[in-house]
Amino acid sequence: MSFENPFFIILIFTGVIFVLGGFIMSKYSPKSVNATYGYRTSKSMKNQETWDFSQKYSSKKMMNYGLILMMFSLIGLFDILSISKTHVFLAIVIILIFSGLMIVEVELAIKKKFNL
């Protein structure tokens, strides 16, 4: 096992940040639509009802995806990936994919709930 593997380090820390960020958002979500804090997209900012739903839903999804990233990080502990230069690139690609999936999932949920 190798705790120094960049793949492990990047994904475990990003996962922890996602979980903490989602937790903070769930406990201290912005109460009104604003342009500085919260899950901000054109759909989420449409009105107060979509705003409230998107803040709650996105914080749950952020925590879920953070846990998934932390699980993916465990691959780096076993040195399955032998080419060290690709560790950072692969970790960043995984983070971008999961971040994109999270946004798509929240946007689809808003669209479905509010017929937007």
mmCIF file of C-alpha atoms in Angstrom:
data_model
loop_
_atom_site.group_PDB
_atom_site.id
_atom_site.type_symbol
_atom_site.label_atom_id
_atom_site.label_comp_id
_atom_site.label_asym_id
_atom_site.label_seq_id
_atom_site.Cartn_x
_atom_site.Cartn_y
_atom_site.Cartn_z
ATOM 1 C CA MET A 1 0.000 0.000 0.000
ATOM 2 C CA SER A 2 1.163 3.469 -0.856
ATOM 3 C CA PHE A 3 -0.304 6.560 0.818
ATOM 4 C CA GLU A 4 2.042 8.710 -1.280
ATOM 5 C CA ASN A 5 0.323 7.855 -4.558
ATOM 6 C CA PRO A 6 -0.885 11.124 -6.173
ATOM 7 C CA PHE A 7 -4.056 9.389 -7.388
ATOM 8 C CA PHE A 8 -4.973 8.518 -3.789
ATOM 9 C CA ILE A 9 -4.002 11.910 -2.345
ATOM 10 C CA ILE A 10 -5.862 14.002 -4.935
ATOM 11 C CA LEU A 11 -9.064 11.955 -4.855
ATOM 12 C CA ILE A 12 -9.212 11.492 -1.094
ATOM 13 C CA PHE A 13 -8.772 15.213 -0.437
ATOM 14 C CA THR A 14 -11.221 16.206 -3.168
ATOM 15 C CA GLY A 15 -13.737 13.710 -1.801
ATOM 16 C CA VAL A 16 -13.365 15.124 1.708
ATOM 17 C CA ILE A 17 -13.804 18.666 0.361
ATOM 18 C CA PHE A 18 -16.966 17.596 -1.504
ATOM 19 C CA VAL A 19 -18.405 15.937 1.618
ATOM 20 C CA LEU A 20 -17.566 18.906 3.853
ATOM 21 C CA GLY A 21 -18.797 21.399 1.269
ATOM 22 C CA GLY A 22 -22.056 19.505 0.845
ATOM 23 C CA PHE A 23 -22.500 19.265 4.604
ATOM 24 C CA ILE A 24 -21.886 22.990 5.069
ATOM 25 C CA MET A 25 -24.304 23.754 2.216
ATOM 26 C CA SER A 26 -26.968 21.550 3.789
ATOM 27 C CA LYS A 27 -26.644 23.238 7.189
ATOM 28 C CA TYR A 28 -26.038 26.817 6.061
ATOM 29 C CA SER A 29 -27.668 27.056 2.647
ATOM 30 C CA PRO A 30 -28.443 30.536 1.407
ATOM 31 C CA LYS A 31 -32.035 31.473 2.184
ATOM 32 C CA SER A 32 -32.617 33.707 -0.825
ATOM 33 C CA VAL A 33 -31.528 33.717 -4.444
ATOM 34 C CA ASN A 34 -28.145 35.404 -4.776
ATOM 35 C CA ALA A 35 -25.212 35.544 -7.153
ATOM 36 C CA THR A 36 -22.419 34.817 -4.656
ATOM 37 C CA TYR A 37 -23.141 31.699 -2.608
ATOM 38 C CA GLY A 38 -24.888 28.397 -3.291
ATOM 39 C CA TYR A 39 -25.692 26.216 -6.270
ATOM 40 C CA ARG A 40 -26.105 28.897 -8.937
ATOM 41 C CA THR A 41 -27.380 28.124 -12.418
ATOM 42 C CA SER A 42 -30.037 29.802 -14.531
ATOM 43 C CA LYS A 43 -32.541 27.085 -13.568
ATOM 44 C CA SER A 44 -31.740 27.145 -9.862
ATOM 45 C CA MET A 45 -32.018 30.947 -9.743
ATOM 46 C CA LYS A 46 -35.347 31.089 -11.603
ATOM 47 C CA ASN A 47 -37.393 31.665 -8.439
ATOM 48 C CA GLN A 48 -37.290 31.027 -4.697
ATOM 49 C CA GLU A 49 -38.875 27.567 -4.972
ATOM 50 C CA THR A 50 -36.313 26.267 -7.486
ATOM 51 C CA TRP A 51 -33.564 27.906 -5.429
ATOM 52 C CA ASP A 52 -34.573 26.161 -2.206
ATOM 53 C CA PHE A 53 -34.914 22.788 -3.934
ATOM 54 C CA SER A 54 -31.590 23.081 -5.776
ATOM 55 C CA GLN A 55 -29.670 24.034 -2.619
ATOM 56 C CA LYS A 56 -30.978 21.036 -0.711
ATOM 57 C CA TYR A 57 -30.659 18.576 -3.595
ATOM 58 C CA SER A 58 -27.204 19.717 -4.716
ATOM 59 C CA SER A 59 -25.783 19.507 -1.183
ATOM 60 C CA LYS A 60 -26.917 15.867 -0.920
ATOM 61 C CA LYS A 61 -25.462 15.048 -4.331
ATOM 62 C CA MET A 62 -22.192 16.783 -3.467
ATOM 63 C CA MET A 63 -21.803 14.644 -0.347
ATOM 64 C CA ASN A 64 -22.691 11.482 -2.310
ATOM 65 C CA TYR A 65 -20.174 12.221 -5.051
ATOM 66 C CA GLY A 66 -17.559 13.075 -2.430
ATOM 67 C CA LEU A 67 -17.976 9.623 -0.910
ATOM 68 C CA ILE A 68 -17.686 8.045 -4.358
ATOM 69 C CA LEU A 69 -14.469 9.985 -5.023
ATOM 70 C CA MET A 70 -13.084 8.785 -1.691
ATOM 71 C CA MET A 71 -13.890 5.195 -2.669
ATOM 72 C CA PHE A 72 -12.162 5.670 -6.034
ATOM 73 C CA SER A 73 -9.098 6.990 -4.197
ATOM 74 C CA LEU A 74 -8.578 3.545 -2.656
ATOM 75 C CA ILE A 75 -7.442 2.278 -6.060
ATOM 76 C CA GLY A 76 -4.320 4.404 -5.573
ATOM 77 C CA LEU A 77 -3.419 2.559 -2.378
ATOM 78 C CA PHE A 78 -2.797 -0.674 -4.218
ATOM 79 C CA ASP A 79 -0.516 0.715 -6.933
ATOM 80 C CA ILE A 80 -2.643 -0.834 -9.670
ATOM 81 C CA LEU A 81 -1.679 2.178 -11.757
ATOM 82 C CA SER A 82 2.007 1.712 -12.439
ATOM 83 C CA ILE A 83 2.714 4.832 -14.499
ATOM 84 C CA SER A 84 3.053 7.628 -11.934
ATOM 85 C CA LYS A 85 2.876 10.506 -14.440
ATOM 86 C CA THR A 86 -0.664 9.527 -15.355
ATOM 87 C CA HIS A 87 -1.901 9.478 -11.745
ATOM 88 C CA VAL A 88 -2.496 13.219 -11.537
ATOM 89 C CA PHE A 89 -4.081 13.411 -14.984
ATOM 90 C CA LEU A 90 -6.361 10.457 -14.308
ATOM 91 C CA ALA A 91 -7.425 11.829 -10.909
ATOM 92 C CA ILE A 92 -8.282 15.208 -12.456
ATOM 93 C CA VAL A 93 -10.277 13.529 -15.235
ATOM 94 C CA ILE A 94 -12.250 11.525 -12.643
ATOM 95 C CA ILE A 95 -12.956 14.677 -10.627
ATOM 96 C CA LEU A 96 -14.153 16.521 -13.727
ATOM 97 C CA ILE A 97 -16.378 13.613 -14.772
ATOM 98 C CA PHE A 98 -17.997 13.326 -11.349
ATOM 99 C CA SER A 99 -18.399 17.102 -11.048
ATOM 100 C CA GLY A 100 -20.080 17.171 -14.439
ATOM 101 C CA LEU A 101 -22.328 14.248 -13.525
ATOM 102 C CA MET A 102 -23.322 15.993 -10.322
ATOM 103 C CA ILE A 103 -24.318 19.172 -12.174
ATOM 104 C CA VAL A 104 -26.231 17.244 -14.847
ATOM 105 C CA GLU A 105 -28.067 15.231 -12.201
ATOM 106 C CA VAL A 106 -29.099 18.344 -10.257
ATOM 107 C CA GLU A 107 -30.186 20.168 -13.411
ATOM 108 C CA LEU A 108 -32.273 17.183 -14.541
ATOM 109 C CA ALA A 109 -33.898 16.980 -11.109
ATOM 110 C CA ILE A 110 -34.806 20.690 -11.268
ATOM 111 C CA LYS A 111 -36.170 20.266 -14.783
ATOM 112 C CA LYS A 112 -38.235 17.232 -13.771
ATOM 113 C CA LYS A 113 -39.632 18.744 -10.565
ATOM 114 C CA PHE A 114 -40.484 22.137 -12.006
ATOM 115 C CA ASN A 115 -41.166 21.253 -15.696
ATOM 116 C CA LEU A 116 -38.498 23.700 -16.899
#
